[in-house]
Amino acid sequence: MTTVQVDTPGGSYPIHIGPGRLDHLAHSIPQDATAIAVVTNSTVAAHYAQRVQAALEQTGKRLMRIELPDGEAYKDWQTLNLIYDALLRNRLDRRAVLVALGGGVVGDICGFAAATYMRGIRFLQVPTTLLAQVDSSVGGKTAVNHPLGKNMIGAFYQPIGVEVDIDVLATLPQREVSAGLAEVIKYGLIIDADFFAWCEQNVAALRRLEPAALAHAIRRSCELKAQVVSQDERESGLRAILNFGHTFGHAIESGLGYGEWLHGEAVGCGMVQAAELSQACLGLDGASVERVRALVQAIGCPVQAPDLGTSRWIDLMQVDKKTEGGTLRFVLLPEIGRAVFQPAPEAALRAVLERAATHPA
Amino acid sequence: MTTVQVDTPGGSYPIHIGPGRLDHLAHSIPQDATAIAVVTNSTVAAHYAQRVQAALEQTGKRLMRIELPDGEAYKDWQTLNLIYDALLRNRLDRRAVLVALGGGVVGDICGFAAATYMRGIRFLQVPTTLLAQVDSSVGGKTAVNHPLGKNMIGAFYQPIGVEVDIDVLATLPQREVSAGLAEVIKYGLIIDADFFAWCEQNVAALRRLEPAALAHAIRRSCELKAQVVSQDERESGLRAILNFGHTFGHAIESGLGYGEWLHGEAVGCGMVQAAELSQACLGLDGASVERVRALVQAIGCPVQAPDLGTSRWIDLMQVDKKTEGGTLRFVLLPEIGRAVFQPAPEAALRAVLERAATHPA
């Protein structure tokens, strides 16, 4: 097991990474917890709920399970309310602890429930997808979607710990492995050129889920994310670079309807678009753009953006939280391993978006 | 104008208290705000919305108004969603500022919207009821009600400032003045025996809204509240004493249906019950209990609790956020001016509750 420490003004906590972590969750529950509610979804529950509950029974504490419907389409107020209802009906108090057992949707929604139930209770992240393990479970972003935009309602709220069991990836569909790898290579692109090169060299091992390669990729991703959020918990500056590819990606998700493409798939494709925009705005060299496209393709993500129509693209991107005063801003790469956050000239943006129209998906 | 400073880990901000503050709101809007949304209700809007908007127009910033239906019954997710919808439809970004113009319901719901819109934007409190001026606008508690309990969904989230215009109390119904005075005398009861005595001596002047008396009562209440929340922003200890009378009061509000009694009225009555419980548990002397009852009556609040039935009382109180591990805990007074937070023996509690049954309201 490896530990990566996250330190933010809102809380410090460990990320434990290793095989078999699901069986050791009892150690992560604070002594003074009055009850534990495992929040999960139907798919994950079928695989792991019993094992997790057996592990948590070792605490001797009152234990309950809240099962949510599976999918990004359910990351909304109605599903959040299922959690509130269950907590209130069972009279869980302020010292109860929530355990988010699942992917990014479960983690985000359970985290937001923890942030807002009785003005805040503790929660533990137990991510079961690669994407959640390397990204969404770390750093305290919680949210639900609103019909008018993704993750529009949320809070910065840190968990008390993150337990990453790399064994669970064995039951993950290949498509979700690809989606998770998109976030892994993102860290290389924005902060660590060596790690990007390592990903290029190890992409086959990663897709085969070889434990040594996976463990390294997850640990390095968590370290890089922890480094960024430690410096800027509330995304007032640096943290924005973690959204590389996300402004395009969110427009894809919301334009096609949440759940059509996986979040990581949309981000993968969005990173190719953001690399193209970096070429137009910052002179990122063509060979680097090709390396981005080649690796996104190699991990199994789409590289061709859907044809949403240029004006709809811009419209969808303007709802994004990174907008300020109506100006669209983007995370762009002057070179692989370094990112900046700045407005992009509209002509350059339109040129990138028009490629989506001329090459129908 | 007087200023009381609030310092908490979650933010430091001034409370400005004086006449005519509504005309000076432009000074409280940060330079970098991209837009201002005034969140208010239909009743307050009729009195003050135009004046407030004229004052805010001096900033030269984009300005909008979001009008909510008036009443505790609307402090729910649906009303909160009216705010989210308006903000998203008008594309307000992370640097927008909300202005909560109204009483406790508007302040709580607007504060929670600010805490959760795009994971947190800035907001200014402009309380227009006495209760909001001395209590709910200060200290960063924000919330909406859930069908299963009052204020169950919320966040600790500090405003960037509080503007208390004492002139606005002239348009406040007498019943709401009484409800606000209940929270004023609460501060005397829990921390400041001299202030309690001052309230006894000045109750007539306060009910007549004499400016000097009002200004003193509001300033002292804000100072005492600021002192408590500075030491314990998230209610892990000391802050709980601010809930004196509230466990009974919340049960009254939720038992009779929100809006039947005003929050301050329920708290006024709840303080009499809590004083009786303090007599039974801590030996608070009978003369002090009578002083509490007499002053609650003198400010115009009910002193006779409604007959909810003892088991329903206990049931309703158990949903309260102060419950831990199923044990009911209460803020109790060993003497006037000093409060403790502890469990109460069930027999003592039942004796207090049975008085509600034997003396029908």
XYZ file of C-alpha atoms in Angstrom:
722
model
C 0.000 0.000 0.000
C 1.142 3.551 -0.809
C -0.172 6.684 0.854
C -0.492 10.082 -0.792
C -1.302 12.932 1.594
C -3.648 15.779 0.621
C -3.402 19.028 2.592
C -5.899 21.820 2.004
C -7.311 24.597 4.194
C -10.591 22.640 4.190
C -9.001 19.447 5.518
C -6.033 17.060 5.376
C -6.455 13.396 4.590
C -4.666 10.340 3.261
C -5.236 8.515 -0.012
C -4.413 4.838 0.498
C -3.662 2.993 -2.742
C -3.208 -0.746 -3.019
C -4.830 -4.145 -3.553
C -7.464 -5.408 -1.111
C -8.269 -2.001 0.405
C -12.004 -2.802 0.496
C -11.364 -5.272 3.294
C -9.653 -2.668 5.473
C -12.199 0.130 5.520
C -12.918 -0.185 9.249
C -9.620 1.568 10.039
C -10.802 4.669 8.195
C -13.946 5.183 10.277
C -13.429 7.619 13.179
C -13.964 6.248 16.701
C -16.696 8.768 17.495
C -18.858 7.966 14.454
C -22.446 7.239 15.532
C -23.446 5.384 12.356
C -22.189 4.573 8.860
C -24.217 4.867 5.667
C -22.737 3.260 2.562
C -23.933 5.201 -0.463
C -23.552 3.217 -3.670
C -25.326 2.370 -6.892
C -27.059 -0.809 -8.028
C -24.201 -1.914 -10.308
C -21.429 -1.463 -7.762
C -23.583 -2.926 -4.986
C -23.922 -6.185 -6.904
C -20.130 -6.551 -6.952
C -18.925 -5.102 -3.660
C -21.610 -4.013 -1.210
C -21.561 -7.199 0.850
C -17.794 -7.258 1.120
C -17.676 -3.573 2.125
C -20.419 -4.057 4.675
C -18.609 -7.078 6.148
C -15.480 -4.942 6.474
C -17.375 -2.084 8.107
C -19.177 -4.402 10.529
C -15.826 -4.751 12.274
C -16.392 -1.249 13.662
C -19.403 -2.513 15.622
C -21.301 0.579 14.517
C -24.805 0.890 13.147
C -24.607 0.336 9.400
C -26.987 1.094 6.566
C -26.886 1.053 2.762
C -28.350 3.640 0.387
C -28.548 2.366 -3.184
C -28.871 4.905 -5.975
C -29.789 4.255 -9.611
C -26.653 3.971 -11.783
C -25.605 6.633 -14.271
C -24.751 10.292 -14.892
C -28.409 10.863 -15.809
C -29.239 10.363 -12.120
C -26.724 12.895 -10.808
C -29.522 15.259 -9.934
C -31.528 16.711 -7.096
C -34.014 13.806 -7.060
C -31.267 11.254 -6.452
C -29.610 13.504 -3.882
C -32.924 13.640 -2.118
C -32.981 9.833 -1.871
C -29.918 10.174 0.328
C -31.363 12.977 2.481
C -34.587 11.017 2.898
C -32.799 7.858 3.971
C -30.541 9.735 6.411
C -33.460 11.609 7.976
C -35.787 8.616 8.115
C -33.088 6.657 9.881
C -32.261 9.669 12.040
C -28.578 9.771 11.299
C -27.027 12.592 13.275
C -24.135 14.980 12.737
C -21.569 12.413 13.789
C -22.647 9.863 11.214
C -20.189 9.048 8.421
C -21.073 8.490 4.777
C -19.048 6.078 2.632
C -19.155 6.838 -1.099
C -18.713 3.438 -2.771
C -18.756 3.888 -6.536
C -17.584 6.000 -9.419
C -17.552 9.739 -9.928
C -21.302 10.170 -9.850
C -21.660 8.388 -6.512
C -18.659 10.261 -5.088
C -19.873 13.684 -6.230
C -23.436 13.236 -5.098
C -22.557 11.523 -1.818
C -19.953 14.209 -1.164
C -22.502 16.942 -1.761
C -24.968 15.159 0.527
C -22.227 15.036 3.196
C -21.439 18.728 2.633
C -25.058 19.770 3.126
C -26.723 17.231 5.440
C -27.150 19.086 8.725
C -24.665 21.627 7.327
C -21.937 19.045 6.910
C -21.025 15.544 8.086
C -17.917 13.443 7.431
C -17.509 11.173 4.423
C -15.031 8.628 3.085
C -14.368 8.150 -0.617
C -14.077 4.555 -1.881
C -13.809 5.035 -5.650
C -14.482 1.974 -7.797
C -13.727 3.374 -11.232
C -10.327 4.375 -12.509
C -11.619 7.862 -13.258
C -12.831 8.367 -9.718
C -9.610 6.910 -8.303
C -7.351 9.316 -10.163
C -9.565 12.355 -10.253
C -13.002 12.913 -8.802
C -12.459 11.318 -5.378
C -9.469 13.557 -4.662
C -9.677 17.271 -3.932
C -13.109 17.870 -2.492
C -15.165 18.882 -5.492
C -18.740 17.720 -4.957
C -21.787 18.499 -7.068
C -25.001 17.549 -8.768
C -26.088 18.540 -12.250
C -28.799 21.087 -13.003
C -30.957 20.863 -16.125
C -29.159 24.014 -17.302
C -25.614 22.791 -16.690
C -23.332 20.115 -15.393
C -22.035 20.322 -11.793
C -23.674 23.729 -11.380
C -24.821 23.002 -7.824
C -22.080 21.877 -5.473
C -19.542 22.613 -2.794
C -15.857 22.325 -2.059
C -15.916 19.761 0.729
C -13.053 17.455 1.594
C -13.498 13.776 2.523
C -11.815 12.324 5.635
C -9.937 9.867 3.443
C -9.798 8.087 0.099
C -9.419 4.299 -0.171
C -8.279 3.170 -3.617
C -8.519 -0.605 -4.128
C -6.842 -1.351 -7.440
C -8.336 -4.864 -7.524
C -11.801 -3.490 -8.251
C -10.711 -2.340 -11.696
C -10.880 -5.969 -12.821
C -14.683 -5.724 -12.948
C -14.664 -2.373 -14.755
C -15.897 -2.342 -18.381
C -13.088 -1.611 -20.874
C -14.807 1.610 -21.918
C -14.567 2.944 -18.372
C -10.894 2.005 -18.169
C -10.328 4.120 -21.281
C -12.294 7.000 -19.785
C -10.176 6.872 -16.620
C -6.941 6.796 -18.568
C -7.985 10.080 -20.213
C -7.683 11.800 -16.833
C -4.390 10.010 -16.143
C -2.734 11.345 -19.281
C -4.225 14.779 -18.562
C -1.899 15.131 -15.552
C 1.065 14.447 -17.785
C -0.091 16.990 -20.333
C -0.621 19.831 -17.863
C 2.206 19.327 -15.331
C 4.521 16.411 -15.959
C 5.938 15.742 -19.432
C 7.905 12.739 -18.138
C 4.733 11.129 -16.857
C 3.069 11.744 -20.221
C 5.978 9.970 -21.913
C 5.723 7.123 -19.372
C 2.022 6.777 -20.286
C 2.898 6.601 -23.977
C 5.339 3.789 -23.243
C 3.006 1.891 -20.905
C -0.342 2.328 -22.578
C -0.659 -1.360 -23.453
C 0.140 -2.461 -19.892
C -2.352 0.058 -18.527
C -5.132 -1.139 -20.804
C -4.369 -4.734 -19.768
C -4.698 -3.559 -16.118
C -1.222 -4.782 -15.153
C -1.039 -4.102 -11.415
C 2.408 -2.470 -11.324
C 1.585 -0.088 -14.161
C -1.839 0.725 -12.701
C -0.457 1.374 -9.224
C 2.158 3.733 -10.611
C -0.336 5.600 -12.815
C -2.826 6.027 -9.969
C -0.220 7.100 -7.417
C 1.384 9.631 -9.743
C -2.020 11.017 -10.782
C -3.083 11.418 -7.144
C 0.242 13.042 -6.236
C -0.074 15.561 -9.050
C -3.682 16.338 -8.228
C -2.901 16.659 -4.506
C -0.083 19.043 -5.358
C -2.424 21.297 -7.326
C -5.370 21.308 -4.906
C -3.065 21.881 -1.931
C -2.098 25.164 -3.543
C -5.571 26.182 -4.642
C -8.447 24.342 -3.004
C -11.192 26.597 -4.328
C -10.091 26.987 -7.905
C -9.288 30.681 -7.679
C -6.240 30.187 -9.874
C -3.904 27.243 -10.457
C -6.538 24.547 -9.925
C -8.277 25.574 -13.116
C -5.574 23.765 -15.114
C -7.091 20.470 -13.957
C -9.940 21.307 -16.306
C -7.786 20.800 -19.389
C -10.119 19.412 -22.063
C -13.134 19.866 -19.806
C -14.713 22.966 -21.361
C -14.985 21.074 -24.652
C -15.804 17.861 -22.801
C -18.661 19.333 -20.787
C -20.192 20.775 -23.961
C -20.052 17.309 -25.548
C -21.679 15.673 -22.529
C -24.425 18.223 -22.247
C -24.908 18.598 -26.010
C -25.336 14.858 -26.577
C -27.218 14.346 -23.309
C -25.459 13.241 -20.136
C -24.510 9.588 -20.219
C -24.230 9.267 -24.009
C -20.442 9.602 -23.824
C -18.668 8.829 -20.568
C -17.172 11.889 -18.851
C -13.644 10.637 -19.468
C -14.397 9.951 -23.122
C -15.663 13.497 -23.567
C -12.578 14.831 -21.775
C -10.312 12.665 -23.930
C -11.826 14.114 -27.084
C -11.872 17.586 -25.489
C -8.121 17.353 -24.837
C -7.497 16.799 -28.529
C -9.595 19.894 -29.286
C -7.811 21.870 -26.574
C -4.467 20.811 -28.045
C -5.620 22.044 -31.464
C -6.681 25.328 -29.882
C -3.293 25.528 -28.136
C -1.632 25.172 -31.509
C -3.697 28.058 -32.926
C -3.318 30.342 -29.869
C 0.042 29.505 -28.330
C 1.930 27.818 -31.115
C 1.984 24.345 -29.578
C 3.875 22.391 -32.212
C 2.058 20.045 -34.572
C 4.050 17.007 -33.428
C 2.799 17.540 -29.862
C -0.799 17.862 -31.045
C -0.315 14.544 -32.835
C 1.114 12.927 -29.684
C -2.018 14.013 -27.790
C -4.317 12.668 -30.488
C -2.354 9.403 -30.773
C -2.372 8.709 -27.036
C -6.068 9.587 -26.627
C -6.748 7.136 -29.440
C -4.400 4.521 -27.970
C -6.180 4.534 -24.626
C -9.429 3.862 -26.487
C -11.158 7.247 -26.350
C -12.808 9.043 -29.274
C -10.676 11.703 -30.962
C -13.349 13.048 -33.307
C -15.713 15.570 -31.722
C -19.434 15.268 -32.441
C -21.060 17.796 -34.778
C -23.112 19.981 -32.438
C -23.066 23.023 -34.744
C -20.596 25.819 -33.970
C -23.035 28.243 -32.388
C -24.483 25.518 -30.136
C -20.937 24.515 -29.127
C -20.215 28.086 -28.055
C -23.534 28.339 -26.308
C -22.935 25.165 -24.328
C -19.426 26.218 -23.394
C -20.614 29.571 -22.107
C -22.589 27.920 -19.307
C -19.363 26.373 -18.074
C -18.193 27.568 -14.647
C -14.866 28.751 -16.088
C -16.617 31.606 -17.889
C -16.126 35.048 -16.342
C -17.892 38.176 -17.532
C -19.088 36.313 -20.642
C -15.559 35.650 -21.973
C -14.689 32.050 -22.728
C -11.415 30.967 -21.171
C -9.519 27.764 -21.818
C -6.746 25.706 -20.325
C -4.133 25.652 -23.068
C -0.703 24.057 -23.475
C 2.309 26.130 -24.552
C 4.083 22.743 -24.543
C 3.419 19.249 -23.231
C 3.774 19.338 -19.429
C 2.791 22.982 -18.946
C -0.653 24.642 -18.915
C -2.028 28.170 -18.842
C -5.594 29.408 -18.386
C -6.638 32.260 -20.652
C -9.207 33.583 -23.116
C -8.969 32.304 -26.695
C -9.659 34.443 -29.770
C -13.057 33.544 -31.174
C -11.721 32.929 -34.685
C -9.297 30.286 -33.404
C -12.042 28.645 -31.390
C -14.406 28.594 -34.346
C -11.751 26.973 -36.524
C -11.377 24.138 -34.004
C -15.123 23.707 -33.636
C -15.672 23.641 -37.383
C -13.479 20.542 -37.651
C -16.176 18.763 -35.652
C -18.689 19.751 -38.352
C -16.544 18.765 -41.330
C -15.652 15.348 -39.927
C -18.982 13.896 -38.760
C -18.495 11.370 -35.951
C -23.356 53.946 12.115
C -21.688 51.278 14.287
C -19.602 48.402 12.995
C -19.310 44.974 14.596
C -16.598 42.756 13.146
C -17.073 38.991 12.697
C -13.943 36.826 12.362
C -14.251 33.143 11.556
C -12.015 30.635 9.749
C -14.555 30.749 6.908
C -14.338 34.514 6.490
C -14.138 37.912 8.208
C -16.688 40.620 7.540
C -18.256 43.756 8.995
C -21.802 44.229 10.259
C -22.794 47.864 9.674
C -25.675 48.996 11.883
C -27.475 52.300 11.533
C -30.262 54.260 9.881
C -30.370 54.646 6.103
C -28.023 51.759 5.323
C -30.168 50.691 2.355
C -28.993 53.746 0.455
C -25.320 52.880 0.927
C -25.178 49.308 -0.327
C -22.961 50.122 -3.312
C -19.932 50.392 -0.990
C -20.362 46.769 0.038
C -20.119 45.344 -3.479
C -16.578 44.224 -4.395
C -14.931 45.969 -7.362
C -14.461 42.722 -9.272
C -18.111 41.621 -9.122
C -19.407 40.778 -12.595
C -23.110 41.117 -11.727
C -25.446 41.579 -8.760
C -28.625 39.600 -8.120
C -30.950 40.928 -5.423
C -32.812 37.987 -3.899
C -35.916 39.088 -2.028
C -39.559 38.194 -1.469
C -42.744 39.788 -2.754
C -43.562 41.555 0.542
C -40.130 43.102 1.055
C -39.860 43.973 -2.639
C -42.990 46.115 -2.412
C -41.342 48.219 0.322
C -37.669 48.338 -0.571
C -36.669 46.722 -3.862
C -36.651 49.930 -5.895
C -34.642 51.834 -3.311
C -32.104 49.020 -3.018
C -31.794 48.719 -6.778
C -31.288 52.498 -7.100
C -28.508 52.268 -4.517
C -26.870 49.332 -6.294
C -27.083 50.984 -9.700
C -24.340 53.306 -8.448
C -21.929 50.404 -8.928
C -22.560 50.503 -12.676
C -22.801 46.715 -12.652
C -25.348 44.449 -14.263
C -28.260 44.118 -11.857
C -31.138 41.667 -11.603
C -33.869 40.852 -9.107
C -35.086 37.412 -8.051
C -38.395 37.545 -6.215
C -39.397 34.577 -4.071
C -42.800 33.838 -2.575
C -42.996 35.057 1.040
C -43.047 32.702 4.025
C -41.315 29.881 5.924
C -43.494 27.426 3.959
C -41.439 28.317 0.869
C -38.044 27.707 2.460
C -37.624 24.575 0.423
C -35.842 23.058 -2.521
C -38.405 24.335 -5.043
C -37.850 27.954 -4.031
C -34.094 27.461 -3.932
C -34.345 26.161 -7.459
C -36.009 29.418 -8.561
C -32.736 31.118 -7.632
C -30.529 28.564 -9.408
C -32.730 28.778 -12.507
C -32.580 32.569 -12.636
C -28.807 32.633 -12.098
C -28.186 30.026 -14.784
C -30.642 31.458 -17.292
C -28.978 34.853 -16.900
C -25.558 33.185 -16.985
C -24.264 34.708 -13.783
C -20.721 33.529 -13.266
C -18.554 32.765 -10.246
C -17.762 36.423 -9.657
C -21.408 37.448 -9.379
C -22.642 38.649 -5.962
C -26.014 37.826 -4.404
C -27.749 40.332 -2.111
C -30.171 38.760 0.384
C -32.799 41.437 0.991
C -35.361 40.151 3.474
C -35.878 38.220 6.672
C -34.444 34.942 7.894
C -36.007 32.813 5.186
C -34.593 34.946 2.376
C -31.192 35.134 4.100
C -30.988 31.389 4.743
C -32.102 30.335 1.304
C -30.098 32.991 -0.565
C -27.062 32.113 1.564
C -27.432 28.431 0.707
C -27.816 29.320 -2.980
C -24.591 31.360 -2.712
C -22.849 28.480 -0.903
C -23.738 25.987 -3.623
C -24.068 27.880 -6.917
C -20.989 26.878 -8.915
C -19.569 25.588 -5.592
C -19.791 28.990 -3.937
C -20.161 32.665 -4.856
C -20.161 35.788 -2.640
C -23.255 37.184 -0.952
C -24.237 40.195 1.138
C -26.858 40.040 3.893
C -29.363 42.907 4.073
C -31.748 41.736 6.806
C -35.122 43.494 6.971
C -36.586 41.840 10.057
C -35.379 42.301 13.611
C -34.890 38.562 13.936
C -32.658 38.424 10.893
C -30.747 41.515 12.013
C -29.835 40.103 15.414
C -29.530 36.456 14.552
C -29.882 34.706 11.236
C -27.887 37.137 9.074
C -24.826 36.830 11.315
C -22.612 33.770 11.558
C -22.947 31.976 8.272
C -25.657 29.410 8.904
C -27.554 28.823 5.683
C -30.216 26.203 5.002
C -33.471 25.080 3.504
C -36.070 22.893 5.172
C -36.724 19.271 4.273
C -40.170 17.691 4.624
C -38.644 15.611 7.450
C -37.063 18.487 9.360
C -36.274 22.164 9.558
C -32.914 23.445 8.257
C -31.783 19.886 7.602
C -30.068 20.778 4.321
C -27.579 23.592 4.552
C -24.023 24.816 4.869
C -21.836 26.990 7.019
C -21.055 29.798 4.595
C -20.129 33.330 5.593
C -21.435 36.448 3.814
C -19.044 39.208 2.717
C -20.909 41.677 4.924
C -24.143 42.443 6.758
C -25.970 45.763 6.325
C -28.478 46.426 9.107
C -30.778 49.379 8.382
C -32.753 50.021 11.556
C -35.229 52.256 9.709
C -36.782 49.275 7.948
C -38.214 47.970 11.217
C -40.856 50.706 10.985
C -42.684 48.661 8.342
C -42.377 45.401 10.289
C -45.610 43.926 11.724
C -45.692 44.032 15.547
C -45.754 40.237 15.723
C -42.425 40.092 13.921
C -40.922 42.676 16.265
C -41.882 40.403 19.173
C -40.381 37.396 17.417
C -37.106 39.276 16.908
C -36.977 40.407 20.521
C -37.106 36.738 21.569
C -33.666 36.238 20.013
C -32.426 39.493 21.580
C -33.250 38.393 25.108
C -31.802 34.951 24.335
C -28.308 36.498 24.193
C -28.812 37.958 27.654
C -30.013 34.621 29.012
C -27.114 32.564 27.681
C -24.127 34.938 28.014
C -24.875 38.353 29.445
C -27.030 38.762 32.566
C -26.565 42.561 32.472
C -27.955 42.718 28.958
C -30.920 40.588 30.051
C -31.596 43.076 32.854
C -31.225 45.959 30.376
C -33.866 44.276 28.164
C -36.221 43.951 31.158
C -35.852 47.683 31.799
C -36.192 48.723 28.163
C -38.840 46.354 26.888
C -41.408 49.107 26.365
C -38.949 51.297 24.413
C -37.964 48.300 22.298
C -41.559 47.436 21.458
C -42.155 51.075 20.491
C -39.097 50.814 18.199
C -37.289 53.742 19.832
C -34.132 54.143 17.725
C -31.604 54.437 20.565
C -32.929 51.347 22.331
C -33.143 49.378 19.083
C -29.641 50.328 18.010
C -28.225 49.250 21.371
C -30.148 45.954 21.388
C -29.080 45.096 17.838
C -25.442 46.045 18.350
C -25.126 44.087 21.605
C -26.871 41.051 20.080
C -24.550 41.095 17.074
C -21.481 41.519 19.300
C -22.480 38.561 21.461
C -23.276 36.394 18.465
C -20.030 37.380 16.720
C -18.119 36.497 19.888
C -19.616 32.997 19.950
C -19.284 32.176 16.254
C -15.724 33.494 16.160
C -14.837 30.811 18.680
C -16.843 28.017 17.074
C -17.923 28.605 13.486
C -19.158 25.071 12.837
C -21.029 24.404 16.032
C -18.703 21.719 17.321
C -19.049 23.068 20.859
C -19.759 26.511 22.247
C -21.946 27.665 19.354
C -24.626 25.202 20.357
C -25.640 27.538 23.212
C -27.115 29.889 20.611
C -29.805 27.246 20.210
C -31.250 27.949 23.645
C -35.009 27.382 23.335
C -34.605 26.108 19.779
C -35.027 22.362 20.312
C -38.466 23.020 21.798
C -39.071 25.810 19.284
C -38.282 23.691 16.234
C -40.635 20.981 17.494
C -43.395 23.598 17.812
C -42.773 24.923 14.324
C -42.674 21.533 12.698
C -45.477 20.074 14.871
C -47.903 22.891 14.045
C -46.687 23.242 10.465
C -44.077 25.798 9.441
C -45.439 29.316 9.355
C -48.186 28.785 11.937
C -46.046 30.328 14.669
C -43.190 32.622 13.695
C -39.741 31.177 14.384
C -39.068 33.767 17.099
C -42.414 33.091 18.736
C -41.636 29.384 18.887
C -38.194 30.155 20.297
C -39.697 32.560 22.861
C -42.020 29.849 24.108
C -39.224 27.264 23.831
C -37.027 29.401 26.103
C -39.682 29.267 28.817
C -39.777 25.470 28.463
C -35.971 25.303 28.466
C -35.927 27.438 31.623
C -38.365 25.016 33.259
C -36.160 22.119 32.200
C -33.137 23.991 33.607
C -34.958 24.265 36.930
C -35.597 20.514 36.962
C -32.109 19.474 35.815
C -29.742 22.150 37.102
C -31.673 23.813 39.891
C -32.194 27.154 38.121
C -34.132 29.079 40.758
C -37.862 29.630 40.387
C -37.529 33.422 40.408
C -35.278 33.236 37.349
C -37.745 30.966 35.547
C -40.414 33.553 36.292
C -38.191 36.363 34.946
C -37.825 34.418 31.695
C -41.563 33.815 31.448
C -42.383 37.439 32.311
C -39.998 38.927 29.739
C -41.082 36.523 26.981
C -44.652 37.593 27.728
C -43.697 41.279 27.900
C -42.114 41.216 24.444
C -45.364 39.785 23.128
C -44.472 36.142 22.530
C -46.551 33.129 23.615
C -45.469 31.471 26.872
C -47.834 28.512 26.734
C -46.605 25.643 24.562
C -49.087 23.935 22.242
C -50.360 20.465 23.122
C -48.613 18.220 20.619
C -48.805 15.113 22.817
C -45.702 14.098 24.773
C -44.578 11.268 22.518
C -44.950 13.440 19.404
C -42.955 16.208 21.113
C -40.115 13.788 21.771
C -40.370 12.406 18.282
C -40.141 15.866 16.730
C -37.227 16.876 18.944
C -35.266 13.783 18.011
C -34.988 14.937 14.399
C -33.258 18.101 15.607
C -29.626 18.483 14.523
C -28.462 18.709 18.135
C -29.269 15.043 18.679
C -26.261 12.740 18.870
C -26.436 8.970 19.073
C -30.178 9.180 19.727
C -29.766 11.090 23.022
C -31.639 14.358 23.312
C -29.421 17.195 24.448
C -30.512 20.669 25.513
C -29.052 24.091 26.115
C -29.797 24.700 29.790
C -29.185 27.587 32.190
C -27.504 27.010 35.562
C -28.278 30.719 36.091
C -29.316 33.665 33.937
C -26.327 34.691 31.800
C -24.705 31.255 31.596
C -25.562 28.224 29.442
C -24.485 24.602 29.187
C -25.296 21.962 26.563
C -26.064 18.511 27.921
C -28.459 15.566 27.923
C -31.578 15.897 30.078
C -33.135 12.989 32.019
C -36.244 11.802 30.220
C -38.452 12.109 33.301
C -37.609 15.814 33.679
C -38.274 16.396 30.011
C -41.611 14.591 30.159
C -42.684 16.694 33.131
C -42.013 19.888 31.147
C -43.799 18.565 28.076
C -46.821 17.447 30.061
C -47.443 21.035 31.137
C -48.162 21.751 27.480
C -50.876 19.081 27.620
C -52.433 20.166 30.913
C -52.606 23.850 29.931
C -54.109 23.827 26.423
C -53.087 26.899 24.430
